[in-house]
CSV table of C-alpha atoms and ligand atoms in Angstrom, one decimal:
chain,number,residue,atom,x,y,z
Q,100,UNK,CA,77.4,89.3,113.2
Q,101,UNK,CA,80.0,88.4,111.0
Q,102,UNK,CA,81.3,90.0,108.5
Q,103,UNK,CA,82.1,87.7,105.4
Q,104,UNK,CA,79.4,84.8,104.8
Q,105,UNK,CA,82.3,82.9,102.1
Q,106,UNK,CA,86.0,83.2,102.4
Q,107,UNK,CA,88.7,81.6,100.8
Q,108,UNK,CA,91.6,81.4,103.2
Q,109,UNK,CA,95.1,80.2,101.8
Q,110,UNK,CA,97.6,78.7,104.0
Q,111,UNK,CA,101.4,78.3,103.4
Q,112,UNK,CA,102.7,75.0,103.8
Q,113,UNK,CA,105.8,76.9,105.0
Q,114,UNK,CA,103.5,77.9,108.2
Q,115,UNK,CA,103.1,74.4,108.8
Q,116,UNK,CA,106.3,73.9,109.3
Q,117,UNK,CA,106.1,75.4,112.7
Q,118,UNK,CA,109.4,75.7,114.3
Q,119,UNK,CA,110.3,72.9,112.5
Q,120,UNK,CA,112.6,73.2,109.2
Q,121,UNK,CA,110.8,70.6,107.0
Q,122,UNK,CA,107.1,68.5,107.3
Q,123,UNK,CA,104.1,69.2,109.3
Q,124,UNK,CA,104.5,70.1,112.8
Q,125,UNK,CA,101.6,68.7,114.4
Q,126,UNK,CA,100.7,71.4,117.3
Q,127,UNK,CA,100.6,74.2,114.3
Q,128,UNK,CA,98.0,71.9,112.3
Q,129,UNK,CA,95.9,71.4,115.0
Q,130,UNK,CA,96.1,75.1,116.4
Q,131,UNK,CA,95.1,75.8,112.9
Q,132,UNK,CA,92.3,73.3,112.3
Q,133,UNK,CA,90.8,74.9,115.5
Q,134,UNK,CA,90.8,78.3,114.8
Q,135,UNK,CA,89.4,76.9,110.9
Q,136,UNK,CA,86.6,74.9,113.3
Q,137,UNK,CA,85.8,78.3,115.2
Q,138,UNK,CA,84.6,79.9,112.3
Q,139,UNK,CA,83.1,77.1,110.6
Q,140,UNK,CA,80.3,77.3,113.7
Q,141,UNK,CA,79.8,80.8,113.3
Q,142,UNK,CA,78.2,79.4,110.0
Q,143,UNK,CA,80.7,80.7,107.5
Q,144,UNK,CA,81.6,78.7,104.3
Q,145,UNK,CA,85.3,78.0,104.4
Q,146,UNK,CA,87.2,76.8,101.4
Q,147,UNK,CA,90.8,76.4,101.4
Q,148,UNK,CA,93.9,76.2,99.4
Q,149,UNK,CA,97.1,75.0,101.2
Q,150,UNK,CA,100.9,75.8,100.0
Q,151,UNK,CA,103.3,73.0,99.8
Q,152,UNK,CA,106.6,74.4,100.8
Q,153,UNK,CA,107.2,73.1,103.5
Q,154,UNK,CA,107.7,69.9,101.7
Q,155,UNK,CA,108.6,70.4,97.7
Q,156,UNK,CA,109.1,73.1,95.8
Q,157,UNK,CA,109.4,73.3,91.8
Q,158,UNK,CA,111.8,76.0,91.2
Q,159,UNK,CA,113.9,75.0,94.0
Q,160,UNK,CA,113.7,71.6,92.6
Q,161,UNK,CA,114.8,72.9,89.1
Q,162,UNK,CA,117.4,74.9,90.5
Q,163,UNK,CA,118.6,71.1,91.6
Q,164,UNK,CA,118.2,69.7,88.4
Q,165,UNK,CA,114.7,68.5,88.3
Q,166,UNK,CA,112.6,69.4,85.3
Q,167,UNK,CA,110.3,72.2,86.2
Q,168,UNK,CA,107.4,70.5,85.1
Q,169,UNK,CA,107.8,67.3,87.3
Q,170,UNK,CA,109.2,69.2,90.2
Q,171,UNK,CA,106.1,71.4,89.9
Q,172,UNK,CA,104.0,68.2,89.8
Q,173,UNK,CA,105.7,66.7,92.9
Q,174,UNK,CA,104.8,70.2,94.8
Q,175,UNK,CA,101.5,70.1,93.5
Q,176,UNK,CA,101.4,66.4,95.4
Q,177,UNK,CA,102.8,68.6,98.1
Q,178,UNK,CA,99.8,70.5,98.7
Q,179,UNK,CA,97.6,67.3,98.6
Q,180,UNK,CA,100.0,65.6,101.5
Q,181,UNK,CA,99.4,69.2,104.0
Q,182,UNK,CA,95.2,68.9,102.7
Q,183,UNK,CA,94.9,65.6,104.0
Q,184,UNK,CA,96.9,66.6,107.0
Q,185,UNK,CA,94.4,69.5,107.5
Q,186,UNK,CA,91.5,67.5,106.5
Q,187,UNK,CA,92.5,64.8,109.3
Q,188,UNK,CA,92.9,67.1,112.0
Q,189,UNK,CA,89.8,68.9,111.2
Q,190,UNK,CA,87.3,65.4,111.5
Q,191,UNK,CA,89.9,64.2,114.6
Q,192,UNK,CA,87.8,67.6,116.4
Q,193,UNK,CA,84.9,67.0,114.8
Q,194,UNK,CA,84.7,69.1,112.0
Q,195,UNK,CA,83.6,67.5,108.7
Q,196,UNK,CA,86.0,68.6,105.7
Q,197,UNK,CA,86.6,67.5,102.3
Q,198,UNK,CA,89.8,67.4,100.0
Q,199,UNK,CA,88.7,68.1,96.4
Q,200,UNK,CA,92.2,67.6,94.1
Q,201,UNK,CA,92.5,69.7,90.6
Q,202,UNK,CA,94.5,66.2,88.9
Q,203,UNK,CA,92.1,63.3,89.7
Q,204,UNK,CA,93.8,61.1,92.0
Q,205,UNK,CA,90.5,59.2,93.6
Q,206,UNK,CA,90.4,57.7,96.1
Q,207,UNK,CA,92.4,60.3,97.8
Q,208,UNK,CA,90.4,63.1,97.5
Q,209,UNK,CA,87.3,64.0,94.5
Q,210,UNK,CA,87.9,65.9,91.3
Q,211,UNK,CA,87.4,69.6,91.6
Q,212,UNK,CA,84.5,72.0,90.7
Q,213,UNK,CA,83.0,74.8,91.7
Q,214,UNK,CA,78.9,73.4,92.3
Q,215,UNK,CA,80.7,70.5,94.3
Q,216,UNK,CA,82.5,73.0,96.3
Q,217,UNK,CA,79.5,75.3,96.9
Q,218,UNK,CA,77.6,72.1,97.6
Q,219,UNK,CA,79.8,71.1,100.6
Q,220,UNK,CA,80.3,74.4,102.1
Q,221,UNK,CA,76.7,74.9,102.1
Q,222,UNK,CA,76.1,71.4,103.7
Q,223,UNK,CA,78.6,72.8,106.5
Q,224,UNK,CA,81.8,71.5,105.4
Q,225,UNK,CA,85.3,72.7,105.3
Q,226,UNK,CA,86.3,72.4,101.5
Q,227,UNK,CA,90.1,71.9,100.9
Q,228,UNK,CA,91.3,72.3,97.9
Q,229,UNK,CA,94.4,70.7,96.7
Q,230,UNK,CA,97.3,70.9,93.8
Q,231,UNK,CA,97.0,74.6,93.5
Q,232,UNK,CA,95.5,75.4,89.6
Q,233,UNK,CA,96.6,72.0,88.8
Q,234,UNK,CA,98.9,72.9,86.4
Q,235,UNK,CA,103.0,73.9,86.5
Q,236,UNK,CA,104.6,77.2,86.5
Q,237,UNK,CA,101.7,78.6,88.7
Q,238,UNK,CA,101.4,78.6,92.6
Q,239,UNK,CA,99.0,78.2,95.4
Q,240,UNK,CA,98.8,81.9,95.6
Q,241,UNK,CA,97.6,82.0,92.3
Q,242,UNK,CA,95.3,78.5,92.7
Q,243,UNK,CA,93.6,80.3,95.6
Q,244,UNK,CA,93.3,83.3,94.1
Q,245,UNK,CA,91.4,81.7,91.0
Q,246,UNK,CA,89.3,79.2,93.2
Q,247,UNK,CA,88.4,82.3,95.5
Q,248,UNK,CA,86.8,84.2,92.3
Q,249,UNK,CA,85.1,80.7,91.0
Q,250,UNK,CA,83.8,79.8,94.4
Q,251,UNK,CA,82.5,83.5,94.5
Q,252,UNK,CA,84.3,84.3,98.4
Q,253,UNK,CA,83.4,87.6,100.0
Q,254,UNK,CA,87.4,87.6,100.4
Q,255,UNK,CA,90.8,85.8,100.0
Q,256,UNK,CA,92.1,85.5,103.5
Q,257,UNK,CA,95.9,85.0,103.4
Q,258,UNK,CA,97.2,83.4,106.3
Q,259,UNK,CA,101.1,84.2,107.0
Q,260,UNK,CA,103.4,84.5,109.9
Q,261,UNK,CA,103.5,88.4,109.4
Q,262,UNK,CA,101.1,90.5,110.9
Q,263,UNK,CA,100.1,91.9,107.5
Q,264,UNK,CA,101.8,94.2,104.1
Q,265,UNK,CA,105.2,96.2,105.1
Q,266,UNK,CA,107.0,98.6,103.5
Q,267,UNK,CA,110.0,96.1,103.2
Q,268,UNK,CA,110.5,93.0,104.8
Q,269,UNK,CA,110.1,93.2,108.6
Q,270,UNK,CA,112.0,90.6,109.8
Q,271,UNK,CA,114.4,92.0,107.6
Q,272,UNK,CA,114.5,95.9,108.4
Q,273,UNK,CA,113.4,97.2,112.2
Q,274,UNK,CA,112.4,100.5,110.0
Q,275,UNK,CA,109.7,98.8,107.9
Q,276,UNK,CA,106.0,100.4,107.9
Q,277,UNK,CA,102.6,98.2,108.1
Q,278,UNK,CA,99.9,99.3,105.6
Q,279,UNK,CA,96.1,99.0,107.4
Q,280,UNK,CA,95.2,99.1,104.0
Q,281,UNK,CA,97.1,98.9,100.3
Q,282,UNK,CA,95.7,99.2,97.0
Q,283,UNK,CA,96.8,96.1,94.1
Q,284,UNK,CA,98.2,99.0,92.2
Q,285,UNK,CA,99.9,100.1,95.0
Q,286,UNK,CA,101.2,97.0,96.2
Q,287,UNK,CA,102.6,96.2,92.1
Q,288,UNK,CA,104.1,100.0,91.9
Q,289,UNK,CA,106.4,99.3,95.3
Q,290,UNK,CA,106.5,95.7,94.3
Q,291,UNK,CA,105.7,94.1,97.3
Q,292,UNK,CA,105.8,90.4,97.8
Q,293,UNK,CA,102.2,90.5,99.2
Q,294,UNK,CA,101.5,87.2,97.0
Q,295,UNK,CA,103.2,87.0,93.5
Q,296,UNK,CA,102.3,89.1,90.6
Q,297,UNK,CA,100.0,86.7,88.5
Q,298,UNK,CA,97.6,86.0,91.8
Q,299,UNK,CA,97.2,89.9,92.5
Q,300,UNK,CA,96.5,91.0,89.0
Q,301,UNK,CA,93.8,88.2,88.5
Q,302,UNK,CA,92.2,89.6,92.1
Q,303,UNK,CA,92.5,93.0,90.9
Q,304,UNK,CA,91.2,91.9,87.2
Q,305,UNK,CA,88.0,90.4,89.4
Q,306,UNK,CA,87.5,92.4,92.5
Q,307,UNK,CA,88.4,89.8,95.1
Q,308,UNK,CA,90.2,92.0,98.4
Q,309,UNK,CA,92.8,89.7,100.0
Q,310,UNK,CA,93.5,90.6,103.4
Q,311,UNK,CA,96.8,89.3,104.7
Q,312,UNK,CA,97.1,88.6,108.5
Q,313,UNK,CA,99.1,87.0,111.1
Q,314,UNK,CA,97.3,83.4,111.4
Q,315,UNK,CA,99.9,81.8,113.8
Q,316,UNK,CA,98.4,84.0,116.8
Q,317,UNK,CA,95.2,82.0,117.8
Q,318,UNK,CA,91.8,84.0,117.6
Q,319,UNK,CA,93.1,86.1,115.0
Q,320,UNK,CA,91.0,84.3,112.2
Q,321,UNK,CA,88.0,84.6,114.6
Q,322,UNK,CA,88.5,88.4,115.3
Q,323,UNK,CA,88.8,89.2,111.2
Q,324,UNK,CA,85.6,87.1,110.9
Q,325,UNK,CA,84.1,89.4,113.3
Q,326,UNK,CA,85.3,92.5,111.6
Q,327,UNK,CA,88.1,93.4,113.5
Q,328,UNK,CA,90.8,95.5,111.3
Q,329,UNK,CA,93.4,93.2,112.1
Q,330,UNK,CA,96.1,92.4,109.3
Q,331,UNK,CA,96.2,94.4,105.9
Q,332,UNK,CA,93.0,94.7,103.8
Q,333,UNK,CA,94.3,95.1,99.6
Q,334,UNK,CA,91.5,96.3,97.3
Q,335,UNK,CA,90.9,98.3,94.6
O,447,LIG,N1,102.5,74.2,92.2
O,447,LIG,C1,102.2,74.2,90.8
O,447,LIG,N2,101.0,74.7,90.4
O,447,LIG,C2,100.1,75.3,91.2
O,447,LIG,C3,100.4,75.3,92.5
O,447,LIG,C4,101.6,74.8,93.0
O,447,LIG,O1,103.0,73.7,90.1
O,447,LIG,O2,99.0,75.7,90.7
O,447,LIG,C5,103.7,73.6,92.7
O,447,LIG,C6,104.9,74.5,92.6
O,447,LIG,O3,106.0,73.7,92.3
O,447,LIG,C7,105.0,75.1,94.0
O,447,LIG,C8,104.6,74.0,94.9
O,447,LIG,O4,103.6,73.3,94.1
O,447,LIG,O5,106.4,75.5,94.3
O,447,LIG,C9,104.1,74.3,96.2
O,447,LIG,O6,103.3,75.4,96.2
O,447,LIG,P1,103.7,76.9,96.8
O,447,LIG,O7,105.1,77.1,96.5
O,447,LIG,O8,102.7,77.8,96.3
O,447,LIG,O9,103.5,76.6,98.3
O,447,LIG,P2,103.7,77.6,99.5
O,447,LIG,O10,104.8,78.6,99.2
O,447,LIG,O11,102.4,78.3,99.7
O,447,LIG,O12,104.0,76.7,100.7
């Protein structure tokens, strides 16, 4: 009935944003922790890795005179500040969820591994994982593309406000094309900004297919669950 068991799904923390220009807009994390709840109780293991945009980023922080490395460290706190957002709104509808952190920062959330990841998806709970890789000069794209091969997902779902992969950027140019489906070559020859460069060539290097998919229009996370060809599917 459904099509992937384990999936790791990775959501920007600029699509938290909502219509808003900075934070967490509240009706966008809650549409989201539903949707996320939907197909937790069609039994799938769920782990996720959440972006930190919408609050702080490093390079934009350097370009302000921040040194990378702390302004990289302040977006990796980013990512903790949208997991326990998530995490919250997940239990508030009755979904149990847990925040594992890559930099040990108990009591906020437990040191990352991969058994105690496994472990809680297969008790039923929502795993989400926080600070990216843990380390600076890489991003969440890349942290959920490594957790997605440790965790051993089916897939790497990528959750963006953009229905999938264009030939340029839609909101940009009327004449861009969607791909139903890309190859990572493909997708590194036209150099498209599916995720960067380092997260695509470890999924490539490992064989982990990323589909990217609209996830602000409710359901849609359901319907790729069910096998609907909804999105862009990238493989090799
Ligand atoms: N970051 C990092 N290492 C990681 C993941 C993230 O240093 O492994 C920092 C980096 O500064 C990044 C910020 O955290 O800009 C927020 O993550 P990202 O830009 O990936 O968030 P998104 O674009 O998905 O909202």
């Amino acid at each position: 009935m459904v099509k992937y068991n384990r999936i790791l799904l990775k959501l920007s923390g600029e699509s938290l944003m909502g219509e808003q220009q900075y934070g967490i807009d509240v009706n966008r994390l809650n549409e989201y922790a539903t949707q996320i709840k939907a197909v937790a109780d069609m039994g799938v293991q769920i782990s996720i890795v959440i972006g930190g945009g919408n609050i702080f980023r490093g390079l934009s922080g350097a370009s302000e005179g921040f040194d990378r490395v702390k302004g990289d460290q302040m977006g990796m706190l980013a990512t903790v500040i949208n997991s326990l957002a998530l995490s919250s709104a997940l239990t508030a509808i009755g979904q149990k969820s847990r925040v594992l952190t890559a930099i040990r920062m108990e009591p906020i959330g437990e040191i990352y591994s991969k058994w105690k990841a496994i472990e809680a998806m297969e008790n039923s709970e929502v795993v989400i994982l926080s600070c990216g890789t843990g380390n600076p000069f890489f991003t969440t794209d890349t942290g959920s593309s490594l957790r997605g091969i440790e965790i051993e997902a089916d897939v790497m779902l990528k959750g963006t406000r953009v229905d999938g992969v264009y030939t340029a950027d839609p909101e940009k140019d009327p004449a861009a094309v969607k791909f139903d489906s890309i190859s990572y070559d493909e997708v590194y020859k036209r150099g498209l900004k599916v995720m960067d460069m380092t997260a695509t060539v470890m999924c490539k290097e490992n064989n982990l297919p990323i589909v990217v998919f609209d996830m602000d229009t409710p359901g849609n996370l359901e319907k790729l669950i069910k096998g609907e060809k909804i999105g862009t599917y990238v493989h090799a």
